[in-house]
Tab-separated table of C-alpha atoms in Angstrom:
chain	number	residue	atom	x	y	z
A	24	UNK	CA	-9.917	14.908	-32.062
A	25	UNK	CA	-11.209	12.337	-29.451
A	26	UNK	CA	-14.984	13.235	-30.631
A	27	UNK	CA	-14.260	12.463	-33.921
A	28	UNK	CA	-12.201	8.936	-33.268
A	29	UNK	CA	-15.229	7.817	-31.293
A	30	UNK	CA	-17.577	8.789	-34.126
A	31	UNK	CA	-14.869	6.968	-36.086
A	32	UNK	CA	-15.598	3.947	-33.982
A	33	UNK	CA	-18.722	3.819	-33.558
A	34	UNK	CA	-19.928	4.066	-37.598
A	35	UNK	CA	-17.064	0.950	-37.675
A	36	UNK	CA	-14.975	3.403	-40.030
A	37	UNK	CA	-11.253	3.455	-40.026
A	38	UNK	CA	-9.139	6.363	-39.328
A	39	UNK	CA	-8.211	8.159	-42.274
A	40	UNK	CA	-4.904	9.621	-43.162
A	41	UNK	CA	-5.170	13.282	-45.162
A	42	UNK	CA	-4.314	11.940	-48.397
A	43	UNK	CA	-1.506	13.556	-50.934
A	44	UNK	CA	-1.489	14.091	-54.283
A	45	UNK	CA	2.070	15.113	-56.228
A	46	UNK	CA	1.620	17.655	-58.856
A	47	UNK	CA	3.284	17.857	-62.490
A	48	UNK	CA	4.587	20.038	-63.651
A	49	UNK	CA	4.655	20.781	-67.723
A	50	UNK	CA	7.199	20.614	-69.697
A	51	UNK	CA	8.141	23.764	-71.849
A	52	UNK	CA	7.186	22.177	-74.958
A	53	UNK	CA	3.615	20.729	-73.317
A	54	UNK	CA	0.661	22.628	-74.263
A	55	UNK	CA	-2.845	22.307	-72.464
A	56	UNK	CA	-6.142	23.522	-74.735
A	57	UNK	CA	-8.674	23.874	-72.349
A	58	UNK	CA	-11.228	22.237	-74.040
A	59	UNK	CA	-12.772	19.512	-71.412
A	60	UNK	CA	-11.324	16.550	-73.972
A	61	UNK	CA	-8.154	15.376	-71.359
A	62	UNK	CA	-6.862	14.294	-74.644
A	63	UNK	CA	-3.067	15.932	-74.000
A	64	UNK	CA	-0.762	13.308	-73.388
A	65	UNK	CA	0.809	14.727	-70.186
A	66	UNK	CA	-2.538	14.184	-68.422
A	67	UNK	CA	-1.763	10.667	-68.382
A	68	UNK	CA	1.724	10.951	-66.692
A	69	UNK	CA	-0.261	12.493	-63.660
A	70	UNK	CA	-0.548	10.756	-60.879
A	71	UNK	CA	-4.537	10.889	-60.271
A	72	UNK	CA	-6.235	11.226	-56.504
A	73	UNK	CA	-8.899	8.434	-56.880
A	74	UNK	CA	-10.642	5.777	-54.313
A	75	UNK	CA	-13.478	8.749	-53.415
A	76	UNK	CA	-15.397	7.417	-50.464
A	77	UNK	CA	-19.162	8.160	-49.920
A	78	UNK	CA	-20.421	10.628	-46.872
A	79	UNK	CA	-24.195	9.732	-48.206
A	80	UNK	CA	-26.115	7.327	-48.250
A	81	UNK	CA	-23.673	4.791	-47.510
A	82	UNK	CA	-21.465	6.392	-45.172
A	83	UNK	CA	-17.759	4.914	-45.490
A	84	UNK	CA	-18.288	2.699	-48.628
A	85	UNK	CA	-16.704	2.791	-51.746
A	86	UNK	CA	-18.093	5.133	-54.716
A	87	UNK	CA	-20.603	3.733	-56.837
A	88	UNK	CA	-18.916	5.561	-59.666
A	89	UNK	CA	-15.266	6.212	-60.087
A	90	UNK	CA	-13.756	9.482	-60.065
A	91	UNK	CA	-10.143	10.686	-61.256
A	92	UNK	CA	-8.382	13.963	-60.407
A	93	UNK	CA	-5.679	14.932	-62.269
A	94	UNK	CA	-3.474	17.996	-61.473
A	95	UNK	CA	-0.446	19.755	-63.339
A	96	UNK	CA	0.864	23.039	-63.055
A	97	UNK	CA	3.774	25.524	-65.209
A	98	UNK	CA	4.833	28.926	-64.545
A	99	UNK	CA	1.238	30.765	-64.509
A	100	UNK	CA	-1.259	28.256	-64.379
A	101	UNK	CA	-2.818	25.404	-62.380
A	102	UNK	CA	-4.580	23.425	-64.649
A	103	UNK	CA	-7.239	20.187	-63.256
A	104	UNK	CA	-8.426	17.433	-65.098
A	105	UNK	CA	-11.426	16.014	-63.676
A	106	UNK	CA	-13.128	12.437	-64.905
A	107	UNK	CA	-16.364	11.194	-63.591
A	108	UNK	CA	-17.084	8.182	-65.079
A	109	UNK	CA	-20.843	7.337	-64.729
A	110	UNK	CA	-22.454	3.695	-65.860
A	111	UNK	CA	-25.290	5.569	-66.535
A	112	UNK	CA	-24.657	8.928	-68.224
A	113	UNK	CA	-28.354	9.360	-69.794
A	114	UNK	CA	-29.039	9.548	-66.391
A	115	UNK	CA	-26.847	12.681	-65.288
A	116	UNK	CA	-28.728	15.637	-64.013
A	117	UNK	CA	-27.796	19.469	-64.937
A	118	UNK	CA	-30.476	22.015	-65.243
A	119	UNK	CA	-28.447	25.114	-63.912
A	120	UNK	CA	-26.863	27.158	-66.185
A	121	UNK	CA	-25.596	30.639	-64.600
A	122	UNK	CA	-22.565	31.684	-63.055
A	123	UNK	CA	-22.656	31.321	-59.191
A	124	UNK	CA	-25.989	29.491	-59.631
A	125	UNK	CA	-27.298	27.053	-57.207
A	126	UNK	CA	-25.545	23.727	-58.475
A	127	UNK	CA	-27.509	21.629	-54.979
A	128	UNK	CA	-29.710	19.935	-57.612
A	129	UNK	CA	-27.261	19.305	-60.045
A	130	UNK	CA	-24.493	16.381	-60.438
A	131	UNK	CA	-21.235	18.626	-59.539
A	132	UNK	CA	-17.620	18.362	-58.621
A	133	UNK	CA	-16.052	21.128	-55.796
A	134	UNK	CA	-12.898	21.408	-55.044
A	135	UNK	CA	-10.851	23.716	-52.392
A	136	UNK	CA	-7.481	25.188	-52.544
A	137	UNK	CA	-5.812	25.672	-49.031
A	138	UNK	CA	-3.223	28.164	-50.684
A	139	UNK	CA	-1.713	28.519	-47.583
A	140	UNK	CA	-2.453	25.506	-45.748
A	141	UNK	CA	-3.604	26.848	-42.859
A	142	UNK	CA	-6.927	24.992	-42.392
A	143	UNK	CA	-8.521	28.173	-41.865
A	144	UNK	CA	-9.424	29.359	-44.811
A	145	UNK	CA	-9.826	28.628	-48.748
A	146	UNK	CA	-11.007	28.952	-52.176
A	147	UNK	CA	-13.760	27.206	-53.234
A	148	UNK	CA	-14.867	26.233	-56.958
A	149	UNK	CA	-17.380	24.061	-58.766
A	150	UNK	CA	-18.725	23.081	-61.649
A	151	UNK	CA	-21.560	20.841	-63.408
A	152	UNK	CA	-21.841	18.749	-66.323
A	153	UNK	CA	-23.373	21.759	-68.218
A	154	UNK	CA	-19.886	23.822	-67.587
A	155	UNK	CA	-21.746	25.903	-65.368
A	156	UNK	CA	-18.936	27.429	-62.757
A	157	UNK	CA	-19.158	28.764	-59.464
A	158	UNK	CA	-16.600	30.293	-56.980
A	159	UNK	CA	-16.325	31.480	-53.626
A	160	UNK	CA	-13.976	32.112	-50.445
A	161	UNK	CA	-13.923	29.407	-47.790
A	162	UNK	CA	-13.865	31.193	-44.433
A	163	UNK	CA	-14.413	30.813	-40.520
A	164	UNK	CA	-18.338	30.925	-39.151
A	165	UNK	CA	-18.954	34.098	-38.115
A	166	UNK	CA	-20.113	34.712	-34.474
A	167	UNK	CA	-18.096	32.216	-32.749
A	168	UNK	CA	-19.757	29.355	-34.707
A	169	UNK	CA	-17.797	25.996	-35.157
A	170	UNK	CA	-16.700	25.385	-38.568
A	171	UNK	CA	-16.449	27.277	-42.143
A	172	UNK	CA	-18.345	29.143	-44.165
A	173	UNK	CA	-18.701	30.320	-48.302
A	174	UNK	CA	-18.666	33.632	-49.100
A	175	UNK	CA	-19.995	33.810	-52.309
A	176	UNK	CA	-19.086	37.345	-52.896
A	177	UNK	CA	-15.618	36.560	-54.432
A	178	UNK	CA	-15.614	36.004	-57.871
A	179	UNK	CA	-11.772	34.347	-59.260
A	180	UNK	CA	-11.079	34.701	-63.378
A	181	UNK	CA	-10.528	30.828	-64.301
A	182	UNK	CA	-11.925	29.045	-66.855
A	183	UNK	CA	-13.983	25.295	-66.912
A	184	UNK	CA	-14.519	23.341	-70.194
A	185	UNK	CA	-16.956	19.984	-69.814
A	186	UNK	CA	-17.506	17.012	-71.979
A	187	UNK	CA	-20.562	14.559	-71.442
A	188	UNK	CA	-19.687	11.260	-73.239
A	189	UNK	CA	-20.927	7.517	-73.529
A	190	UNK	CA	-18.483	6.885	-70.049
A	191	UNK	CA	-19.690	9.958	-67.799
A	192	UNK	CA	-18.464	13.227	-68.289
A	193	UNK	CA	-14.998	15.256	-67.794
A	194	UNK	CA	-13.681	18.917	-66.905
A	195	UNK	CA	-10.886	20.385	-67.834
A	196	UNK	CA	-10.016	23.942	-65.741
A	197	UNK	CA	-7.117	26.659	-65.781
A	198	UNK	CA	-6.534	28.455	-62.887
A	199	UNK	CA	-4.040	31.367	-62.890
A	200	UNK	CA	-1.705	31.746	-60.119
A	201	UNK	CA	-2.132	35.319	-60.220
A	202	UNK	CA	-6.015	34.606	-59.256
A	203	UNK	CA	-5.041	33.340	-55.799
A	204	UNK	CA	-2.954	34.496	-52.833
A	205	UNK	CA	-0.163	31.989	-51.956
A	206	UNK	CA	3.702	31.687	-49.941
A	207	UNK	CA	5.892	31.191	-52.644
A	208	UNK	CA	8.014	29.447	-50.552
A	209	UNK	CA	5.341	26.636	-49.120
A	210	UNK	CA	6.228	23.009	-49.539
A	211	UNK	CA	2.096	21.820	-49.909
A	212	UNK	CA	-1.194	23.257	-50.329
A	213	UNK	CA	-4.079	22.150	-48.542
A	214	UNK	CA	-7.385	20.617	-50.760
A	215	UNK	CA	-9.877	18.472	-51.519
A	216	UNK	CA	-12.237	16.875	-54.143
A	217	UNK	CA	-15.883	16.715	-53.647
A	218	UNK	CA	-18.416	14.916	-56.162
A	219	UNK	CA	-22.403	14.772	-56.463
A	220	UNK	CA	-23.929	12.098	-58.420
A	221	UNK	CA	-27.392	13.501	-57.863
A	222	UNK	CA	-29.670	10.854	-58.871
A	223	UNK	CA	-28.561	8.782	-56.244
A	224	UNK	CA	-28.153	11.849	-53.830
A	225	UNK	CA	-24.432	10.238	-53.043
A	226	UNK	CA	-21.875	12.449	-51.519
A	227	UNK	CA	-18.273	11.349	-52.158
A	228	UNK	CA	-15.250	12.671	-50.759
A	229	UNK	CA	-11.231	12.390	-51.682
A	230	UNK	CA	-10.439	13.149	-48.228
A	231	UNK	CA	-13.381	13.612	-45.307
A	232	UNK	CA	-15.568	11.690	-45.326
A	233	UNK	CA	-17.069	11.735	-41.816
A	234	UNK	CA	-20.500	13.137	-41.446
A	235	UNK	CA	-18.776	15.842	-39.252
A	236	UNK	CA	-16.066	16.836	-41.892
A	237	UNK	CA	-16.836	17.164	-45.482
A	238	UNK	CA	-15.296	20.055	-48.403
A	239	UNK	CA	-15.690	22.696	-46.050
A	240	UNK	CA	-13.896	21.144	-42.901
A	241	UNK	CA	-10.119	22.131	-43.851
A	242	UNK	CA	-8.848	20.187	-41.114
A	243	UNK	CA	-9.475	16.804	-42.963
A	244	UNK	CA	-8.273	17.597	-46.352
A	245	UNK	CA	-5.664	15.986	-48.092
A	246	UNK	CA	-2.657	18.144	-49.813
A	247	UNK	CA	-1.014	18.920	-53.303
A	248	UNK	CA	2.657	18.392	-53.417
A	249	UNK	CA	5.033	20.077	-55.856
A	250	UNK	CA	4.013	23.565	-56.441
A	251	UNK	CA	6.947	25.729	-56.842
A	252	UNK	CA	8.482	28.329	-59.220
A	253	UNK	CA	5.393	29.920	-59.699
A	254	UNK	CA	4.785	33.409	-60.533
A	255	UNK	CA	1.602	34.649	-58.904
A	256	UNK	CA	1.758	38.382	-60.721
A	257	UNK	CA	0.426	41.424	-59.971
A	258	UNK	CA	-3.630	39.676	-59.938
A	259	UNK	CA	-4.448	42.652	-62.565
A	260	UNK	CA	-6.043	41.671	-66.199
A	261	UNK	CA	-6.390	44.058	-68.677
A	262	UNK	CA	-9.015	44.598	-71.814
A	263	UNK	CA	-8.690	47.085	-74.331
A	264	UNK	CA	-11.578	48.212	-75.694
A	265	UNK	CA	-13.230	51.208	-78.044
A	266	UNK	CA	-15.851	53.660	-77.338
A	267	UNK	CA	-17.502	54.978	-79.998
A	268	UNK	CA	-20.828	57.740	-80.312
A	269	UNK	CA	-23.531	58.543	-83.426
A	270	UNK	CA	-25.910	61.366	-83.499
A	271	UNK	CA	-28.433	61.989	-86.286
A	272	UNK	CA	-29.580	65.405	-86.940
A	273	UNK	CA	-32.841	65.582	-89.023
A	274	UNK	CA	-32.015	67.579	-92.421
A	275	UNK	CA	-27.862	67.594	-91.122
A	276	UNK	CA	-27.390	64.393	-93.533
């Protein structure tokens, strides 16, 4: 929009294109254990989404500490590796510990899926260096408000594995198709990658980086290329389980 090229301007910023990022798919005799280790070999054949720019402190600059997003995909799974490489890693902070806890204080990487690319709406997911997860649905303000919104409400089944190591620390996450609504037929998928480094309160950004755009501004995210014959299923999991009862009668034996 013109408001944002003159904010563009004015901060001495380039434009930036909406980045893309192709997505692998696995071969039938690749296996992924979700373990937070990246140590699969396929990981490396991924093209990663890198050169994260800062939204805080220093608006427009590089990352202080490099980030790599790796994505790959088969039949019933999206599956992200995530490494945050920190020259500091003693000095990583991570106190929550919950499900759908507050992560603000924490050093964190969000993400959003535009399943539909739409720029209206999305799924939103996190996660610290403790493997603490949270979820929730990207949608419009309500009452007429500019912008977008979480409802935390939703809660998606996925799964998050972390390692903290000597270089910074990684994540490893499955995703099942069958936990998101998606065309079929679509050609891209709207996202974006969002890191904290908390100690230094920096903000980075692998699309949006603008002080008016950020993780929750679908119209600057970049997209995911690739996705296709991919079975979303019937979004139903089921658990067998027993039920069982005891009852003790005094003199009954």
């Amino acid at each position: 929009s013109f408001g944002l090229a003159a904010l563009i301007l004015a901060q001495g910023l380039t434009p930036q294109e909406r980045p893309t990022l192709p997505v692998l798919r696995l071969n039938p005799e690749d296996r992924i254990t979700v373990d937070g280790k990246l140590d699969e070999a396929i990981w490396q054949r991924a093209q990663p989404a890198g050169n994260f720019v800062q939204q805080d402190p220093d608006n427009g600059k590089a990352s202080t500490e490099r980030t790599e997003v790796r994505i790959l995909f088969d039949r019933d799974y999206l599956y992200i590796g995530v490494e945050c490489f920190d020259s500091d890693p003693d000095g990583l902070l991570f106190n929550q510990m919950l499900r759908d806890g507050s992560l603000d204080g924490d050093d964190r990487f969000m993400w959003v899926l535009d399943s539909y690319n739409t720029q209206q709406s999305a799924y939103y997911f996190e996660v610290n260096p403790a493997g603490a997860m949270g979820d929730a649905l990207v949608v419009p303000s309500q009452g007429g408000n500019f912008g977008s919104t979480l409802n935390r409400a939703w809660d998606g089944i996925w799964l998050a594995r972390v390692q903290r190591h000597r270089e910074g620390w990684t994540a490893e996450i499955q995703i099942p198709f069958k936990t998101l609504n998606f065309d079929p037929g679509a050609t891209s998928w709207g996202a974006n990658f969002q890191r904290t480094i908390r100690r230094k309160n920096e903000d980075v950004f692998w699309s949006g980086y603008a002080r008016n755009q950020g993780l929750l501004g679908l119209t600057s995210s970049g997209r995911l290329t690739g996705i296709e014959g991919v079975s979303q299923g019937v979004g139903l999991d089921v658990k067998p389980y027993a039920v069982g009862s005891f009852r003790q009668v005094p003199g009954a034996g």
